[in-house]
Amino acid sequence: MTGSNEFKLNQAPEDGISAVKFSPNTSQFLLSSSWDTSVRLYDVPANAMRLKYQHSGPVLDCAFYDPTHAWSGGLDHQLKMHDDPRTPCNAGTFSQPDKVYTLSVSGDRLIVGTAGRRVLVWDPRNMGYVQQRRESSLKYQTRCIRAFPNKQGYVFSNDGSTLAIAASYMYEMDDIDHP
């Protein structure tokens, strides 16, 4: 039963919805990813799908980088970025070493949880190399990653009902600290 302040969005995915995220600073735009291999952008007040793009496998997570950039990732080992999610222009497809289970964006960090309990930290402005690679300290596969609001780290969880905190993006290489 649908209440008077509740409605279904038109053109819903054909399989399970894996993630939904609102655009930063507004509830007008909603991004959704799905097991049907699609990512959809909805204009909520208009109840209209504004954009749909595909991956070659189920899409498990999506996120806005800012109001005009959206990311998605899934079982096809791909991260996709759209420059303006309201237009059908793919700004980049970036191969990952494994299936992408989860992602989060905060400031200039794109944090990606992949199969094999790996966590990759990228700079979305320069996807030429991974800024940081870590293996999760958790025993089971990472399923959810969320960046701290202050952009100083992230929290992640796994299949085994465990939470962990990565309180910094700092790492040491050759006795030099790197932000």
PDB file of C-alpha atoms in Angstrom:
ATOM      1  CA  MET A   1       0.000   0.000   0.000  1.00  0.00           C
ATOM      2  CA  THR A   2       1.307   3.434  -0.921  1.00  0.00           C
ATOM      3  CA  GLY A   3       0.747   6.399   1.393  1.00  0.00           C
ATOM      4  CA  SER A   4      -0.146   9.860   0.139  1.00  0.00           C
ATOM      5  CA  ASN A   5       3.451  11.056   0.623  1.00  0.00           C
ATOM      6  CA  GLU A   6       4.993   8.007  -1.047  1.00  0.00           C
ATOM      7  CA  PHE A   7       5.328   7.133  -4.735  1.00  0.00           C
ATOM      8  CA  LYS A   8       7.180   4.670  -6.955  1.00  0.00           C
ATOM      9  CA  LEU A   9       9.762   5.993  -9.378  1.00  0.00           C
ATOM     10  CA  ASN A  10       9.057   5.355 -13.053  1.00  0.00           C
ATOM     11  CA  GLN A  11      11.364   3.117 -15.105  1.00  0.00           C
ATOM     12  CA  ALA A  12      12.692   1.113 -12.175  1.00  0.00           C
ATOM     13  CA  PRO A  13      15.485  -1.448 -12.674  1.00  0.00           C
ATOM     14  CA  GLU A  14      14.501  -4.952 -13.764  1.00  0.00           C
ATOM     15  CA  ASP A  15      16.444  -6.719 -10.992  1.00  0.00           C
ATOM     16  CA  GLY A  16      17.553  -6.053  -7.433  1.00  0.00           C
ATOM     17  CA  ILE A  17      18.681  -2.540  -6.550  1.00  0.00           C
ATOM     18  CA  SER A  18      22.134  -2.653  -4.953  1.00  0.00           C
ATOM     19  CA  ALA A  19      22.574   1.016  -3.962  1.00  0.00           C
ATOM     20  CA  VAL A  20      20.838   4.396  -3.998  1.00  0.00           C
ATOM     21  CA  LYS A  21      22.546   7.746  -3.386  1.00  0.00           C
ATOM     22  CA  PHE A  22      21.268  11.316  -3.433  1.00  0.00           C
ATOM     23  CA  SER A  23      23.220  14.055  -5.159  1.00  0.00           C
ATOM     24  CA  PRO A  24      25.212  16.234  -2.745  1.00  0.00           C
ATOM     25  CA  ASN A  25      23.294  19.227  -1.380  1.00  0.00           C
ATOM     26  CA  THR A  26      19.969  18.325  -3.005  1.00  0.00           C
ATOM     27  CA  SER A  27      17.363  15.607  -2.975  1.00  0.00           C
ATOM     28  CA  GLN A  28      16.395  16.316  -6.589  1.00  0.00           C
ATOM     29  CA  PHE A  29      18.694  13.720  -8.150  1.00  0.00           C
ATOM     30  CA  LEU A  30      18.929  10.074  -7.095  1.00  0.00           C
ATOM     31  CA  LEU A  31      21.498   7.622  -8.462  1.00  0.00           C
ATOM     32  CA  SER A  32      20.759   3.884  -8.331  1.00  0.00           C
ATOM     33  CA  SER A  33      22.772   0.799  -9.259  1.00  0.00           C
ATOM     34  CA  SER A  34      21.315  -2.608  -9.974  1.00  0.00           C
ATOM     35  CA  TRP A  35      21.937  -6.280 -10.568  1.00  0.00           C
ATOM     36  CA  ASP A  36      20.382  -5.740 -14.030  1.00  0.00           C
ATOM     37  CA  THR A  37      23.763  -4.117 -15.013  1.00  0.00           C
ATOM     38  CA  SER A  38      22.338  -0.577 -15.080  1.00  0.00           C
ATOM     39  CA  VAL A  39      23.012   2.705 -13.329  1.00  0.00           C
ATOM     40  CA  ARG A  40      20.117   5.144 -13.419  1.00  0.00           C
ATOM     41  CA  LEU A  41      19.804   8.802 -12.541  1.00  0.00           C
ATOM     42  CA  TYR A  42      16.359   9.979 -11.486  1.00  0.00           C
ATOM     43  CA  ASP A  43      14.923  13.460 -11.189  1.00  0.00           C
ATOM     44  CA  VAL A  44      12.831  12.699  -8.098  1.00  0.00           C
ATOM     45  CA  PRO A  45      10.364  15.651  -8.111  1.00  0.00           C
ATOM     46  CA  ALA A  46       9.642  15.068 -11.824  1.00  0.00           C
ATOM     47  CA  ASN A  47       9.491  11.265 -11.330  1.00  0.00           C
ATOM     48  CA  ALA A  48      11.617  10.861 -14.449  1.00  0.00           C
ATOM     49  CA  MET A  49      14.693   8.837 -15.316  1.00  0.00           C
ATOM     50  CA  ARG A  50      17.227  11.296 -16.775  1.00  0.00           C
ATOM     51  CA  LEU A  51      20.029   8.872 -17.614  1.00  0.00           C
ATOM     52  CA  LYS A  52      20.702   5.164 -17.836  1.00  0.00           C
ATOM     53  CA  TYR A  53      24.037   3.555 -18.592  1.00  0.00           C
ATOM     54  CA  GLN A  54      25.240  -0.030 -18.507  1.00  0.00           C
ATOM     55  CA  HIS A  55      28.074  -2.089 -17.143  1.00  0.00           C
ATOM     56  CA  SER A  56      28.787  -5.555 -18.557  1.00  0.00           C
ATOM     57  CA  GLY A  57      27.844  -7.188 -15.249  1.00  0.00           C
ATOM     58  CA  PRO A  58      25.816  -6.434 -12.120  1.00  0.00           C
ATOM     59  CA  VAL A  59      26.563  -3.022 -10.585  1.00  0.00           C
ATOM     60  CA  LEU A  60      26.961  -3.230  -6.816  1.00  0.00           C
ATOM     61  CA  ASP A  61      27.568   0.393  -5.822  1.00  0.00           C
ATOM     62  CA  CYS A  62      27.433   3.976  -7.030  1.00  0.00           C
ATOM     63  CA  ALA A  63      28.238   7.414  -5.655  1.00  0.00           C
ATOM     64  CA  PHE A  64      28.332  11.078  -6.523  1.00  0.00           C
ATOM     65  CA  TYR A  65      31.795  12.662  -6.481  1.00  0.00           C
ATOM     66  CA  ASP A  66      30.155  16.090  -6.612  1.00  0.00           C
ATOM     67  CA  PRO A  67      26.901  17.346  -8.162  1.00  0.00           C
ATOM     68  CA  THR A  68      28.257  16.799 -11.700  1.00  0.00           C
ATOM     69  CA  HIS A  69      30.328  13.599 -11.400  1.00  0.00           C
ATOM     70  CA  ALA A  70      29.079  10.089 -10.640  1.00  0.00           C
ATOM     71  CA  TRP A  71      30.962   6.813 -10.111  1.00  0.00           C
ATOM     72  CA  SER A  72      29.811   3.201 -10.295  1.00  0.00           C
ATOM     73  CA  GLY A  73      31.441  -0.204  -9.950  1.00  0.00           C
ATOM     74  CA  GLY A  74      30.490  -3.844 -10.089  1.00  0.00           C
ATOM     75  CA  LEU A  75      31.172  -7.453 -10.898  1.00  0.00           C
ATOM     76  CA  ASP A  76      32.618  -6.573 -14.343  1.00  0.00           C
ATOM     77  CA  HIS A  77      35.860  -5.334 -12.651  1.00  0.00           C
ATOM     78  CA  GLN A  78      35.123  -1.789 -13.882  1.00  0.00           C
ATOM     79  CA  LEU A  79      34.796   1.648 -12.331  1.00  0.00           C
ATOM     80  CA  LYS A  80      32.835   4.034 -14.537  1.00  0.00           C
ATOM     81  CA  MET A  81      32.719   7.792 -14.197  1.00  0.00           C
ATOM     82  CA  HIS A  82      30.218  10.142 -15.786  1.00  0.00           C
ATOM     83  CA  ASP A  83      31.285  13.771 -16.109  1.00  0.00           C
ATOM     84  CA  ASP A  84      27.767  15.109 -15.895  1.00  0.00           C
ATOM     85  CA  PRO A  85      25.386  12.360 -14.842  1.00  0.00           C
ATOM     86  CA  ARG A  86      22.515  14.178 -16.532  1.00  0.00           C
ATOM     87  CA  THR A  87      24.094  13.586 -19.965  1.00  0.00           C
ATOM     88  CA  PRO A  88      24.969  10.248 -21.616  1.00  0.00           C
ATOM     89  CA  CYS A  89      28.712  11.070 -21.712  1.00  0.00           C
ATOM     90  CA  ASN A  90      30.985   8.453 -20.153  1.00  0.00           C
ATOM     91  CA  ALA A  91      34.069  10.301 -18.889  1.00  0.00           C
ATOM     92  CA  GLY A  92      36.046   7.161 -18.212  1.00  0.00           C
ATOM     93  CA  THR A  93      36.108   3.425 -17.615  1.00  0.00           C
ATOM     94  CA  PHE A  94      38.843   2.128 -15.342  1.00  0.00           C
ATOM     95  CA  SER A  95      39.688  -1.574 -15.037  1.00  0.00           C
ATOM     96  CA  GLN A  96      40.119  -2.891 -11.508  1.00  0.00           C
ATOM     97  CA  PRO A  97      42.095  -5.971 -10.449  1.00  0.00           C
ATOM     98  CA  ASP A  98      38.965  -7.659  -9.072  1.00  0.00           C
ATOM     99  CA  LYS A  99      35.203  -7.360  -8.752  1.00  0.00           C
ATOM    100  CA  VAL A 100      34.104  -4.064  -7.195  1.00  0.00           C
ATOM    101  CA  TYR A 101      31.827  -4.638  -4.197  1.00  0.00           C
ATOM    102  CA  THR A 102      31.673  -1.158  -2.677  1.00  0.00           C
ATOM    103  CA  LEU A 103      32.899   2.389  -3.169  1.00  0.00           C
ATOM    104  CA  SER A 104      32.785   5.753  -1.452  1.00  0.00           C
ATOM    105  CA  VAL A 105      33.908   9.222  -2.462  1.00  0.00           C
ATOM    106  CA  SER A 106      35.054  12.000  -0.166  1.00  0.00           C
ATOM    107  CA  GLY A 107      37.035  15.029  -1.226  1.00  0.00           C
ATOM    108  CA  ASP A 108      39.778  13.883  -3.560  1.00  0.00           C
ATOM    109  CA  ARG A 109      39.556  10.233  -2.549  1.00  0.00           C
ATOM    110  CA  LEU A 110      37.695   7.396  -4.244  1.00  0.00           C
ATOM    111  CA  ILE A 111      37.829   4.392  -1.915  1.00  0.00           C
ATOM    112  CA  VAL A 112      37.065   1.037  -3.553  1.00  0.00           C
ATOM    113  CA  GLY A 113      36.517  -2.341  -1.882  1.00  0.00           C
ATOM    114  CA  THR A 114      37.200  -5.255  -4.230  1.00  0.00           C
ATOM    115  CA  ALA A 115      37.198  -9.034  -4.105  1.00  0.00           C
ATOM    116  CA  GLY A 116      40.088 -10.571  -2.230  1.00  0.00           C
ATOM    117  CA  ARG A 117      39.504  -8.173   0.697  1.00  0.00           C
ATOM    118  CA  ARG A 118      41.416  -5.418  -1.109  1.00  0.00           C
ATOM    119  CA  VAL A 119      40.899  -1.703  -0.524  1.00  0.00           C
ATOM    120  CA  LEU A 120      42.132   0.697  -3.211  1.00  0.00           C
ATOM    121  CA  VAL A 121      42.343   4.459  -2.734  1.00  0.00           C
ATOM    122  CA  TRP A 122      42.288   6.542  -5.928  1.00  0.00           C
ATOM    123  CA  ASP A 123      42.418  10.256  -6.682  1.00  0.00           C
ATOM    124  CA  PRO A 124      39.463  10.773  -9.064  1.00  0.00           C
ATOM    125  CA  ARG A 125      41.328  13.663 -10.713  1.00  0.00           C
ATOM    126  CA  ASN A 126      44.156  11.308 -11.750  1.00  0.00           C
ATOM    127  CA  MET A 127      43.148   7.699 -12.309  1.00  0.00           C
ATOM    128  CA  GLY A 128      46.531   6.792 -13.814  1.00  0.00           C
ATOM    129  CA  TYR A 129      47.683   5.022 -10.672  1.00  0.00           C
ATOM    130  CA  VAL A 130      46.360   3.765  -7.344  1.00  0.00           C
ATOM    131  CA  GLN A 131      47.355   6.046  -4.471  1.00  0.00           C
ATOM    132  CA  GLN A 132      47.100   3.270  -1.934  1.00  0.00           C
ATOM    133  CA  ARG A 133      46.524  -0.498  -1.862  1.00  0.00           C
ATOM    134  CA  ARG A 134      45.619  -2.298   1.332  1.00  0.00           C
ATOM    135  CA  GLU A 135      44.396  -5.702   2.265  1.00  0.00           C
ATOM    136  CA  SER A 136      41.548  -5.479   4.723  1.00  0.00           C
ATOM    137  CA  SER A 137      42.411  -6.534   8.251  1.00  0.00           C
ATOM    138  CA  LEU A 138      38.974  -8.130   8.497  1.00  0.00           C
ATOM    139  CA  LYS A 139      38.642 -11.879   8.108  1.00  0.00           C
ATOM    140  CA  TYR A 140      35.809 -11.835   5.550  1.00  0.00           C
ATOM    141  CA  GLN A 141      35.086  -9.988   2.311  1.00  0.00           C
ATOM    142  CA  THR A 142      34.587  -6.204   2.569  1.00  0.00           C
ATOM    143  CA  ARG A 143      30.989  -5.338   1.642  1.00  0.00           C
ATOM    144  CA  CYS A 144      30.605  -1.685   2.607  1.00  0.00           C
ATOM    145  CA  ILE A 145      32.997   1.283   2.732  1.00  0.00           C
ATOM    146  CA  ARG A 146      32.074   4.833   3.709  1.00  0.00           C
ATOM    147  CA  ALA A 147      34.420   7.807   3.892  1.00  0.00           C
ATOM    148  CA  PHE A 148      34.524   9.965   7.002  1.00  0.00           C
ATOM    149  CA  PRO A 149      32.668  13.263   6.542  1.00  0.00           C
ATOM    150  CA  ASN A 150      35.915  15.069   7.487  1.00  0.00           C
ATOM    151  CA  LYS A 151      37.738  13.255   4.630  1.00  0.00           C
ATOM    152  CA  GLN A 152      40.393  11.857   6.995  1.00  0.00           C
ATOM    153  CA  GLY A 153      39.703   8.131   6.658  1.00  0.00           C
ATOM    154  CA  TYR A 154      36.983   5.550   6.176  1.00  0.00           C
ATOM    155  CA  VAL A 155      35.010   2.837   7.913  1.00  0.00           C
ATOM    156  CA  PHE A 156      34.421  -0.574   6.387  1.00  0.00           C
ATOM    157  CA  SER A 157      32.462  -3.703   7.220  1.00  0.00           C
ATOM    158  CA  ASN A 158      32.343  -7.283   6.041  1.00  0.00           C
ATOM    159  CA  ASP A 159      30.208 -10.409   5.760  1.00  0.00           C
ATOM    160  CA  GLY A 160      31.150 -11.370   9.322  1.00  0.00           C
ATOM    161  CA  SER A 161      29.331  -8.458  11.023  1.00  0.00           C
ATOM    162  CA  THR A 162      32.568  -6.658  11.856  1.00  0.00           C
ATOM    163  CA  LEU A 163      33.399  -2.948  11.518  1.00  0.00           C
ATOM    164  CA  ALA A 164      36.881  -1.474  11.142  1.00  0.00           C
ATOM    165  CA  ILE A 165      38.195   2.071  10.973  1.00  0.00           C
ATOM    166  CA  ALA A 166      41.002   3.316   8.731  1.00  0.00           C
ATOM    167  CA  ALA A 167      41.605   6.590  10.528  1.00  0.00           C
ATOM    168  CA  SER A 168      43.951   8.048   7.930  1.00  0.00           C
ATOM    169  CA  TYR A 169      44.971   7.797   4.310  1.00  0.00           C
ATOM    170  CA  MET A 170      48.579   8.259   5.382  1.00  0.00           C
ATOM    171  CA  TYR A 171      50.976   5.478   4.554  1.00  0.00           C
ATOM    172  CA  GLU A 172      54.707   5.011   4.736  1.00  0.00           C
ATOM    173  CA  MET A 173      56.907   3.994   1.811  1.00  0.00           C
ATOM    174  CA  ASP A 174      60.706   4.118   1.815  1.00  0.00           C
ATOM    175  CA  ASP A 175      60.629   5.845   5.242  1.00  0.00           C
ATOM    176  CA  ILE A 176      58.610   8.747   3.792  1.00  0.00           C
ATOM    177  CA  ASP A 177      55.090   9.621   4.954  1.00  0.00           C
ATOM    178  CA  HIS A 178      52.620  10.149   2.110  1.00  0.00           C
ATOM    179  CA  PRO A 179      49.253  11.911   2.506  1.00  0.00           C
TER     180      PRO A 179
END
